[in-house]
Short mmCIF file of C-alpha atoms in Angstrom, two decimals:
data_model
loop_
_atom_site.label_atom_id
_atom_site.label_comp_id
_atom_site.label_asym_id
_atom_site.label_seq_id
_atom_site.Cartn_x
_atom_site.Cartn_y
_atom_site.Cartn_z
CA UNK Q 1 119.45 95.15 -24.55
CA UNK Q 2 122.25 92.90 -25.05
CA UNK Q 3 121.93 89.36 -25.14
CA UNK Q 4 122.83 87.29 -22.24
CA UNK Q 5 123.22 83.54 -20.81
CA UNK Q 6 120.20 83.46 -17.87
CA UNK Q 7 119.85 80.23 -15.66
CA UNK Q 8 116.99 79.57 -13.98
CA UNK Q 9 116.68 77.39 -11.69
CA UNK Q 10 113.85 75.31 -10.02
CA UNK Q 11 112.78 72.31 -8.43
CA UNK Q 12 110.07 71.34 -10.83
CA UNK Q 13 109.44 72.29 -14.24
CA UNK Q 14 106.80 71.27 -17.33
CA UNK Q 15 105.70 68.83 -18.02
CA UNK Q 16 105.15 67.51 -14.39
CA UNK Q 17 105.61 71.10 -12.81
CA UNK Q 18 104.20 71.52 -9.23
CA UNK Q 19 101.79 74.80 -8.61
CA UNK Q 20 101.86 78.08 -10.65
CA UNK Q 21 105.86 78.66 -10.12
CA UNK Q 22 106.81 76.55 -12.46
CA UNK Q 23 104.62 78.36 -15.04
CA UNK Q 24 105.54 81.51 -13.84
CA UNK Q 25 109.30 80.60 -14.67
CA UNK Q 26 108.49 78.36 -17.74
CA UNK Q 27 106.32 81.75 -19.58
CA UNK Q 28 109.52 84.34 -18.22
CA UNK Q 29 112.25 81.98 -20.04
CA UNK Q 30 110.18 81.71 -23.08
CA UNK Q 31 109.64 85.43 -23.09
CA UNK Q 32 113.56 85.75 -23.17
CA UNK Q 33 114.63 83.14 -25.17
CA UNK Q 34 112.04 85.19 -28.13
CA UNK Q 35 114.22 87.99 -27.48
CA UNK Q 36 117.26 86.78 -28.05
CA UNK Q 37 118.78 85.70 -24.93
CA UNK Q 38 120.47 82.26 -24.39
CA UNK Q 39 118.46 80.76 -21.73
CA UNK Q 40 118.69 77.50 -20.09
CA UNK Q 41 116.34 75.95 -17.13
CA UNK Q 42 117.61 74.15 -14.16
CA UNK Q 43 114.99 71.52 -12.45
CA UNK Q 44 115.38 68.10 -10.50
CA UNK Q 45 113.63 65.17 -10.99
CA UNK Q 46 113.42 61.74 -9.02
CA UNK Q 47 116.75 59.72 -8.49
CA UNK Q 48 117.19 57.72 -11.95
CA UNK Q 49 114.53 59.16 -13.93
CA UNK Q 50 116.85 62.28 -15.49
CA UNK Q 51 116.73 60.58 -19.61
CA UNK Q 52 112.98 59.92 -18.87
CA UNK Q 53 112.48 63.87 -18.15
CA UNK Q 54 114.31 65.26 -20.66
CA UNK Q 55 112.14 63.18 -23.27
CA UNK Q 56 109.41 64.00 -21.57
CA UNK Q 57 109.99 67.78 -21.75
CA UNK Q 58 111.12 66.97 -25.94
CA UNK Q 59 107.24 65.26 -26.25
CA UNK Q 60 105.52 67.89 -25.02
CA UNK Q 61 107.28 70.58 -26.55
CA UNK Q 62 108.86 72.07 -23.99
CA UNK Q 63 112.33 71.98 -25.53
CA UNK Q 64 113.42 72.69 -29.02
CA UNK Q 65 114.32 74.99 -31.57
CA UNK Q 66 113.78 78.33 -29.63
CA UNK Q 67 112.91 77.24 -26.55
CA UNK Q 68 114.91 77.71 -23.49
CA UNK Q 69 117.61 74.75 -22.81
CA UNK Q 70 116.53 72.17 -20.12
CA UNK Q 71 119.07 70.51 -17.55
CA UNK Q 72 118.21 67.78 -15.57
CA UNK Q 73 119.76 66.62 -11.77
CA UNK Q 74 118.58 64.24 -9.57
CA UNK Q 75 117.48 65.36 -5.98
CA UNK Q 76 120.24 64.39 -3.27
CA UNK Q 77 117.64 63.74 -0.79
CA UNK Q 78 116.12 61.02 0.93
CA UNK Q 79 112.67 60.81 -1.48
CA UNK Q 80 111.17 62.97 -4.11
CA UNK Q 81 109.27 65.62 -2.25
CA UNK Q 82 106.31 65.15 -4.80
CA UNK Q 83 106.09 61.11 -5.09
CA UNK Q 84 102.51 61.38 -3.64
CA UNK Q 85 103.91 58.07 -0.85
CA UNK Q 86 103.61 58.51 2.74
CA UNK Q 87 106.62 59.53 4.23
CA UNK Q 88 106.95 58.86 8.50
CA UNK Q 89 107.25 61.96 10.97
CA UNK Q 90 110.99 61.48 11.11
CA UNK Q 91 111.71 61.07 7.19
CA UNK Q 92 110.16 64.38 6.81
CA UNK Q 93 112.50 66.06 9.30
CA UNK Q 94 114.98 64.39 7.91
CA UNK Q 95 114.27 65.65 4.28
CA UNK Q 96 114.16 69.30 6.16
CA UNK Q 97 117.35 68.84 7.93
CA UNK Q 98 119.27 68.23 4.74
CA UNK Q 99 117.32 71.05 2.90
CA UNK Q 100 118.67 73.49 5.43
CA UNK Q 101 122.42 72.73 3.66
CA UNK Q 102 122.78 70.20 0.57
CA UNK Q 103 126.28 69.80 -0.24
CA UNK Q 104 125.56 67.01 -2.37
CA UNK Q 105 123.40 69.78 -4.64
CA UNK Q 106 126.56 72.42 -4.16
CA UNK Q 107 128.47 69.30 -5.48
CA UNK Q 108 126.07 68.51 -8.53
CA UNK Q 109 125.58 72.83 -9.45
CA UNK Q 110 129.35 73.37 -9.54
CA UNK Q 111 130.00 70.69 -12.02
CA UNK Q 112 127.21 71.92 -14.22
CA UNK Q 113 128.47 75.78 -13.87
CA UNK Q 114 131.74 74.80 -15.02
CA UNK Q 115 130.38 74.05 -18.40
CA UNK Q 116 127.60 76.44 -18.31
CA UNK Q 117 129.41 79.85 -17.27
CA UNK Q 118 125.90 81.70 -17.20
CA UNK Q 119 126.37 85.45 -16.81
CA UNK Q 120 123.03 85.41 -14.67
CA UNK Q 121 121.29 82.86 -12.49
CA UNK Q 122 118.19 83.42 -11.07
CA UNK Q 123 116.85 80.78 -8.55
CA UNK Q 124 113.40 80.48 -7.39
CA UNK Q 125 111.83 78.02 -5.50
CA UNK Q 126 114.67 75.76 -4.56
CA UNK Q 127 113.63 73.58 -1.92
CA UNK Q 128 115.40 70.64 -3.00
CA UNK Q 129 118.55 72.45 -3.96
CA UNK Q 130 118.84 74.00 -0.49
CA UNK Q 131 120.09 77.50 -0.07
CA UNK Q 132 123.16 76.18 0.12
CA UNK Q 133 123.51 76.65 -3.71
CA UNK Q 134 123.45 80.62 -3.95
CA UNK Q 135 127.27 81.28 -2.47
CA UNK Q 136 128.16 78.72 -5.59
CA UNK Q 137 126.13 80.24 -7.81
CA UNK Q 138 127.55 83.81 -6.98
CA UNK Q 139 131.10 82.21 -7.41
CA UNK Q 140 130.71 81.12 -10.57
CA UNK Q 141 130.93 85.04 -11.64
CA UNK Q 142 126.96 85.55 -11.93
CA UNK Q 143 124.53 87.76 -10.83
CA UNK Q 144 122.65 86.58 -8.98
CA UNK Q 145 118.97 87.20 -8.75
CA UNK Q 146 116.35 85.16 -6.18
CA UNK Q 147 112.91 85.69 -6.72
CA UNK Q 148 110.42 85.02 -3.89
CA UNK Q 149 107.39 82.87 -5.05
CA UNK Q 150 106.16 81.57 -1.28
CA UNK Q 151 107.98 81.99 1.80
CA UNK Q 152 110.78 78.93 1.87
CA UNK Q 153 113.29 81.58 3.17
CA UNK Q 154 111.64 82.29 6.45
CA UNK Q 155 109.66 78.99 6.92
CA UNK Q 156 110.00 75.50 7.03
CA UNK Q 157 107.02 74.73 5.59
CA UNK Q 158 107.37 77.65 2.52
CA UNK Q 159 103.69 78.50 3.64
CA UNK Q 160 103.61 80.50 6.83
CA UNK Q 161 100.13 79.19 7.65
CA UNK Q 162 99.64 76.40 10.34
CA UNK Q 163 96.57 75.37 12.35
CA UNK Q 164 94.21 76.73 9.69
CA UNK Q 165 96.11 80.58 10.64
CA UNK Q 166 98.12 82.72 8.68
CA UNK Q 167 101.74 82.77 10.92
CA UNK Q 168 102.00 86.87 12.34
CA UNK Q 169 105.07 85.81 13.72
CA UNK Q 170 108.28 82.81 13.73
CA UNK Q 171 107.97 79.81 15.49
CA UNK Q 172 110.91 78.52 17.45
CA UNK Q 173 112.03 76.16 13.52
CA UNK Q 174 111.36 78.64 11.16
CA UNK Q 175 113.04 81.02 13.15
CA UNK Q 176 116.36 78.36 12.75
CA UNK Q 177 115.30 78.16 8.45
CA UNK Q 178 115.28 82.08 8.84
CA UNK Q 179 118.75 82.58 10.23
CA UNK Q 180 120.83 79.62 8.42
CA UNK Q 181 118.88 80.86 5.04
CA UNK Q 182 119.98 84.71 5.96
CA UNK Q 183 123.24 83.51 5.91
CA UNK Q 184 122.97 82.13 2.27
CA UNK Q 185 121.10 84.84 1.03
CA UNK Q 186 123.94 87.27 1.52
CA UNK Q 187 125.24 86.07 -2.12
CA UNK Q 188 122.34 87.42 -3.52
CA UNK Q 189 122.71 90.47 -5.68
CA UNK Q 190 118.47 91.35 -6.28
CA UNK Q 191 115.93 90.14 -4.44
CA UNK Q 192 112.16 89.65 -6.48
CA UNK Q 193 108.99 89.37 -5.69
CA UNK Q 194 105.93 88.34 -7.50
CA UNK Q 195 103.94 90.87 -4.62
CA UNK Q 196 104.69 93.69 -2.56
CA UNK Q 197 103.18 91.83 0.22
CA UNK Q 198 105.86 89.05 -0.21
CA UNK Q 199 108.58 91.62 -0.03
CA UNK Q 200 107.12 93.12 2.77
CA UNK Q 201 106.91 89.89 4.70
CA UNK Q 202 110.48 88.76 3.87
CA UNK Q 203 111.92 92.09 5.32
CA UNK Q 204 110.13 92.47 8.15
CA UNK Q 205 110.88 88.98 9.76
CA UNK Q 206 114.73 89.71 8.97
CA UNK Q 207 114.64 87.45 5.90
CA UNK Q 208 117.56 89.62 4.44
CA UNK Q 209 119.46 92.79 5.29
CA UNK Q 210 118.33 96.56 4.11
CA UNK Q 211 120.58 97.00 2.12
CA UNK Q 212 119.91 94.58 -0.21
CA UNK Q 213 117.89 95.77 -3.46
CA UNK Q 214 113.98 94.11 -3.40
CA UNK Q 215 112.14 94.77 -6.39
CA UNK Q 216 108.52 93.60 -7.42
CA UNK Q 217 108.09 91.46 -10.85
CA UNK Q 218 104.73 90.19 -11.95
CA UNK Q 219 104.58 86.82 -13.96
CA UNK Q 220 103.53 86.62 -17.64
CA UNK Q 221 100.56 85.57 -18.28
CA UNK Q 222 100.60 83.90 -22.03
CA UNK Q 223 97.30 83.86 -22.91
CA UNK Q 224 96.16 86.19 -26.04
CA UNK Q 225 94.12 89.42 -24.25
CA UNK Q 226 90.51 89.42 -25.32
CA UNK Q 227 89.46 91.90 -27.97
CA UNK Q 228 86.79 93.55 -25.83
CA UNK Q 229 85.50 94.22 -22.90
CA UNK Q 230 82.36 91.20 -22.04
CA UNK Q 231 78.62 91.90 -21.72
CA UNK Q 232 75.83 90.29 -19.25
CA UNK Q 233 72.16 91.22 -20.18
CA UNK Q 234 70.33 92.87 -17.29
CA UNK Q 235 67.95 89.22 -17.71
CA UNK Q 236 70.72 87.10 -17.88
CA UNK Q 237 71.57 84.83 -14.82
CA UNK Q 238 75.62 84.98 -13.68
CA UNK Q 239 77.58 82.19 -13.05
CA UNK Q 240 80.47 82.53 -10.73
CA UNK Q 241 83.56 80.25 -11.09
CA UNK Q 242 86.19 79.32 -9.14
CA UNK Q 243 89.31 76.83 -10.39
CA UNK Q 244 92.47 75.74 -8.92
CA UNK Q 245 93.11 73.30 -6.28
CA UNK Q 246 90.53 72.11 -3.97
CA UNK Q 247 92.56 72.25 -0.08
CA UNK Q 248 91.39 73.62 2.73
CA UNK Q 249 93.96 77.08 2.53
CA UNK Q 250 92.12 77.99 -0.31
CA UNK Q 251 88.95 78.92 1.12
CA UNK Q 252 86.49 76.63 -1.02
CA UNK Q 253 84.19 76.33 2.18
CA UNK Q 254 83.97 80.22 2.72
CA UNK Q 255 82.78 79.98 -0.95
CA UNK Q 256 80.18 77.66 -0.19
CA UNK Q 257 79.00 78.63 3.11
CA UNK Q 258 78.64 82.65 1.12
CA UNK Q 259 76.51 80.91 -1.63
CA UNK Q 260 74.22 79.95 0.95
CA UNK Q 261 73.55 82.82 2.54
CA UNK Q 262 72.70 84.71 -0.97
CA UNK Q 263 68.88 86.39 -0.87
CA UNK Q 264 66.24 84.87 -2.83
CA UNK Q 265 66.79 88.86 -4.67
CA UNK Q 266 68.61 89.20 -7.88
CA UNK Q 267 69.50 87.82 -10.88
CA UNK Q 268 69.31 83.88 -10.89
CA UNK Q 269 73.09 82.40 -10.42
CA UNK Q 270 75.22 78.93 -11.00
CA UNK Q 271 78.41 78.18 -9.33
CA UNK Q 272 81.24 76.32 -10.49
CA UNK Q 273 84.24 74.42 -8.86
CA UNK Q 274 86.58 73.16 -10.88
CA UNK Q 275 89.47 71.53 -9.90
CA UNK Q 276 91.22 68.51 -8.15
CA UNK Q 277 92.31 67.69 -4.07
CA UNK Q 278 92.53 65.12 -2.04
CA UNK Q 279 89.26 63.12 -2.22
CA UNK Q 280 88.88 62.85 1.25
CA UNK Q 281 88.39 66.55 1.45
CA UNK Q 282 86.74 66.81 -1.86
CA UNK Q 283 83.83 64.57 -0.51
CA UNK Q 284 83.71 67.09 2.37
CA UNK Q 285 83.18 70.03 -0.38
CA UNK Q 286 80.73 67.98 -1.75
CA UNK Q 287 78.88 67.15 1.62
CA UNK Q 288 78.38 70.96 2.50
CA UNK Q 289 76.91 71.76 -1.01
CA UNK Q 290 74.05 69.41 -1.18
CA UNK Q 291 72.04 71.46 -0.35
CA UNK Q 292 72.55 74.33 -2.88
CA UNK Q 293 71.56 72.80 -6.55
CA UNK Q 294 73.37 75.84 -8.06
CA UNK Q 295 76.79 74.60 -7.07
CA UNK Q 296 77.70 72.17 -9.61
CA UNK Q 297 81.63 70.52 -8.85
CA UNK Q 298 83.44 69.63 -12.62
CA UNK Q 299 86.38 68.64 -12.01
CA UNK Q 300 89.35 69.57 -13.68
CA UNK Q 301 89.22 71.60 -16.67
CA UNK Q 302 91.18 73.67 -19.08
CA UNK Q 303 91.95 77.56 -17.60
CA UNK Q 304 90.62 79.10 -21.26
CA UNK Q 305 87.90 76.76 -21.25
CA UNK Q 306 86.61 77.50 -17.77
CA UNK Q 307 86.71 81.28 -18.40
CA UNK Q 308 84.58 81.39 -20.95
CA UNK Q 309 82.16 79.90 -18.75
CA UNK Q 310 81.86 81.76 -16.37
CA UNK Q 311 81.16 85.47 -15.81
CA UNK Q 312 83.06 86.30 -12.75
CA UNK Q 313 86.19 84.27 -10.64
CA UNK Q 314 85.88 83.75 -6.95
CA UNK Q 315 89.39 83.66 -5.55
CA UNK Q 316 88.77 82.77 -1.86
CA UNK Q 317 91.76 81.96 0.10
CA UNK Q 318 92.49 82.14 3.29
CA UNK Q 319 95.75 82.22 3.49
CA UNK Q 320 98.42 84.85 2.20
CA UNK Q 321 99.00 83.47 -1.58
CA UNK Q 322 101.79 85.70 -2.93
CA UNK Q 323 99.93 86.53 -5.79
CA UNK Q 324 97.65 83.94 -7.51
CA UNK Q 325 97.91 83.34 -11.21
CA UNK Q 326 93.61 82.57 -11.81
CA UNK Q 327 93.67 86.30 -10.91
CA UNK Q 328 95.87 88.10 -13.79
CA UNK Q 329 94.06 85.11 -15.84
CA UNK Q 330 90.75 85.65 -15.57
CA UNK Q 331 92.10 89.15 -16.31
CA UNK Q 332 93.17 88.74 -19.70
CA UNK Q 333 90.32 87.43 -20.86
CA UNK Q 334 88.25 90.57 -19.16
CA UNK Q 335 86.83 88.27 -16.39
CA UNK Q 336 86.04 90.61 -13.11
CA UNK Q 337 87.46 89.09 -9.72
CA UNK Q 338 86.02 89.04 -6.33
CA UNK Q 339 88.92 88.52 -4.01
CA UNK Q 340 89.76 87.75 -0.65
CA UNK Q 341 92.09 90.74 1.13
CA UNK Q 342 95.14 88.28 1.74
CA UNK Q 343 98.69 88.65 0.09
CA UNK Q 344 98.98 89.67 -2.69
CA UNK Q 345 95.34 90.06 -3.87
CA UNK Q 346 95.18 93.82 -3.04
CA UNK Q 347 97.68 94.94 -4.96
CA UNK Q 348 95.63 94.03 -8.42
CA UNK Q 349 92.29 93.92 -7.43
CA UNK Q 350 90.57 97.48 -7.08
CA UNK Q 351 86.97 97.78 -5.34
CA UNK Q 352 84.31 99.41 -7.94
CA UNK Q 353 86.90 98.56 -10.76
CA UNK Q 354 88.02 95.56 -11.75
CA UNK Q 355 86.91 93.49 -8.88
CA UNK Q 356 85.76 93.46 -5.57
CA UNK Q 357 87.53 92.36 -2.09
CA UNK Q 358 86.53 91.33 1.65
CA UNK Q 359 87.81 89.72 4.61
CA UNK Q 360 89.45 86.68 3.81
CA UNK Q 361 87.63 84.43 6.15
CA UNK Q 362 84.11 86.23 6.41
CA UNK Q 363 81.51 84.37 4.04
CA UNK Q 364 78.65 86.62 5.07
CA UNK Q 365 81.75 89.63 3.02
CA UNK Q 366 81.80 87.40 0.15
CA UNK Q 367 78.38 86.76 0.17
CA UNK Q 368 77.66 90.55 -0.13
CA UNK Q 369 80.13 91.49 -2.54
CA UNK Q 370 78.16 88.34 -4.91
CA UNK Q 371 74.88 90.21 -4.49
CA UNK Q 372 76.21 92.97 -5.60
CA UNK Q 373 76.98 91.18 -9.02
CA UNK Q 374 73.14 89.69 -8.77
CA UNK Q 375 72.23 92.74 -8.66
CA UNK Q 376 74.18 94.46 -11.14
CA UNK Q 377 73.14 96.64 -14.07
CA UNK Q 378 74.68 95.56 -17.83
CA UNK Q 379 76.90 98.95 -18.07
CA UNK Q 380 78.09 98.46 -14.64
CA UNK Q 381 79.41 94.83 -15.72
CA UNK Q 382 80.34 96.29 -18.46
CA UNK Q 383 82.53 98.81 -17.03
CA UNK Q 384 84.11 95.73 -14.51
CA UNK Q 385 84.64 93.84 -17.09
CA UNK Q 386 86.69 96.45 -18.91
CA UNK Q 387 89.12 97.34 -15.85
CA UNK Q 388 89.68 93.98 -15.91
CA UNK Q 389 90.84 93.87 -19.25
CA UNK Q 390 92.40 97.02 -18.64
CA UNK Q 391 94.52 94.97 -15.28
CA UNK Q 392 95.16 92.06 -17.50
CA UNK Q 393 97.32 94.34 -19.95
CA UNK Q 394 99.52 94.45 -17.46
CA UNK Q 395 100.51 90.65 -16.88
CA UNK Q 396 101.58 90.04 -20.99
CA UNK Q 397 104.52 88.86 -22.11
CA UNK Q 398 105.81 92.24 -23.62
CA UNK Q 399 105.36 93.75 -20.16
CA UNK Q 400 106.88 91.27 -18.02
CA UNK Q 401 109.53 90.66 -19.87
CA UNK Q 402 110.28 94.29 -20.33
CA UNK Q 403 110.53 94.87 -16.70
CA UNK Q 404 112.44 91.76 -16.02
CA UNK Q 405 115.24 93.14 -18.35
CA UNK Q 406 115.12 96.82 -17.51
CA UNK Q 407 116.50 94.65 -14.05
CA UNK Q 408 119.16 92.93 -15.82
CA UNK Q 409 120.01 96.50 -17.06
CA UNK Q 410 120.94 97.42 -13.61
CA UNK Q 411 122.97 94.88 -12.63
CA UNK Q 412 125.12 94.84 -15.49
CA UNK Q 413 125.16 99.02 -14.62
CA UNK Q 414 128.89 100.11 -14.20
#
């Protein structure tokens, strides 16, 4: 297709990117920018610190020759959401307050447009920028795409999950994000999604009228595919993984509590955590495994590296991830999945053939569906580990980026 100038913009990019997003954006833009678009990335950074990310970005090779074009504004807001300080009760509302409308980031995008004159911009999580930004962006002469990572549209929080519960409906704030936001969100000429399920969500609580276009758009994954399919002997103990970070939404407990109820039947097994959280709750972790001398914690480690130790991922969370990335990554390197049935996990995990799924909070579901794997013949792992594969073709860099610009197709349509 024809070349074109794509924005992107987002709160938080490489080097010091925040959560899977970032990635998700960073491997898109680097897709593009290999085929020929002119693509540029929009992030902020702490108040003052704009030269300092910029070289950061240069040393770790993030920009350069054939990379996507970094810009750099600081937050207009009262601290940097991601400074790891305590903030009081009220400096938090007050943060959320001005992230409802930031006219100071208006202010700061218009400027930069002026220069820029992108033919698309496609926002993504912009908390930070406000929503304020999109009727600018549209007014520069854009399309304008938004694509829904979490659920910052239709809750303060961007998480719809409170009190240890997944949210079924609006509370009395997020029902005051929802309508200011629907406002916004009017300027918006395609909606994506990383999941149906996000989609779903964002229509049904009124997140943004019918008759605006929603599409689906899985992230890139930009890790080589395996060559083959893996093997496990019918002798051979399993080891079950699971990485990523260690909170409480993610369902590390339910992981634990499942190992523990595991028969003394089947094929001898080894769990691993890896990852990082808050050490308070980390010693908790800790605290319920002592028990179990399979479960061994290590910290955090690199996503190939951990793979390749393991021979199937545990993705256990409890509440509604849109779609999480250890999934489509474990994937590509023909790693089955045992998933909870929340979000987006469904929609690429398929009982019997690349994975297995159960009820997001029942540990005595995940501990069946991990005797099952004890118990599992070679050709049956075999064939697992194959769908997998099979799953993880779709998540590559030709694929993505493919779909992403049969959508630019149809907004430049006459």
């Amino acid at each position: 297709m024809a070349s074109r100038r794509i924005l992107f913009i987002i709160r938080s990019y490489r080097p010091d990117q925040v959560g899977g997003g970032a990635k998700s954006v960073q491997t898109l833009a680097e897709g593009l920018a290999n085929r020929g678009h002119d693509v540029h990335v929009l992030r902020l950074c702490p108040t003052g610190e704009e030269a300092a990310t910029l070289r950061a970005a240069a040393d770790a090779g993030i920009t350069g020759p054939g990379k996507p074009t970094l810009h750099v504004l600081p937050i207009r807001n009262i601290y940097w959401p991601h400074d790891k300080k305590p903030h009081s009760g009220a400096a938090k509302a007050l943060w959320h307050l001005l992230d409802l409308y930031n006219p100071w980031a208006v202010r700061d995008l218009r400027r930069l447009l002026k220069d820029l004159r992108p033919e698309v911009i496609n926002t993504s999580i912009i908390d930070g920028f406000s929503t304020a930004i999109l009727r600018t962006a549209k007014r520069s002469g854009a399309r304008l795409i938004h694509t829904m990572r979490d659920y910052y549209l239709i809750c303060s929080r961007s998480g719809m999950y409170r009190a240890g519960k997944n949210c079924e409906t609006l509370c009395a704030s997020c029902q005051v994000v929802r309508t200011i936001n629907r406002h916004q969100v009017q300027h918006v000429d395609l909606f994506l999604s990383n999941s149906e399920f996000v989609a779903k969500t964002h229509r049904r609580h009124g997140a943004f009228g019918r008759e605006k276009p929603c599409a689906v758009q899985w992230n890139v994954n930009d890790q080589p595919l395996a060559s083959a399919h893996r093997t496990l002997d019918d002798t051979a103990p399993i080891r079950f993984g699971y990485i990523g970070r260690l909170a409480p939404t993610k369902g590390v407990e339910t992981l634990i509590e499942a190992a523990g109820k595991l028969p003394q039947e089947g094929r001898d097994w080894s769990l691993v955590i890896a990852g990082d959280g808050a050490p308070d709750y980390v010693a908790q972790l800790r605290a319920l495994a002592k028990d179990h001398p399979c479960i061994h914690f290590i910290g955090w480690q690199p996503a190939t590296q951990f793979y390749d130790m393991v021979d199937l991922v545990i993705c256990p969370s409890v509440y509604n991830e849109p779609l999480p990335r250890v999934i489509y990554e474990a994937y590509g390197l023909a790693v089955p999945v045992v998933a909870s049935k929340v979000g987006g996990n469904p929609e690429v995990v398929t009982p019997g053939v690349c994975g297995e799924l159960y009820d997001g909070d029942s540990a005595a579901g995940l501990a069946e569906k991990l005797g099952l794997f004890r118990q599992i013949a070679s050709e049956d792992y075999a064939r697992y580990s194959s769908g997998a594969l099979a799953m993880g073709a779709m998540f590559t860099p030709d694929r993505v980026v493919d779909s992403y610009e049969a959508h630019l197709q149809t907004l430049f349509q006459p």
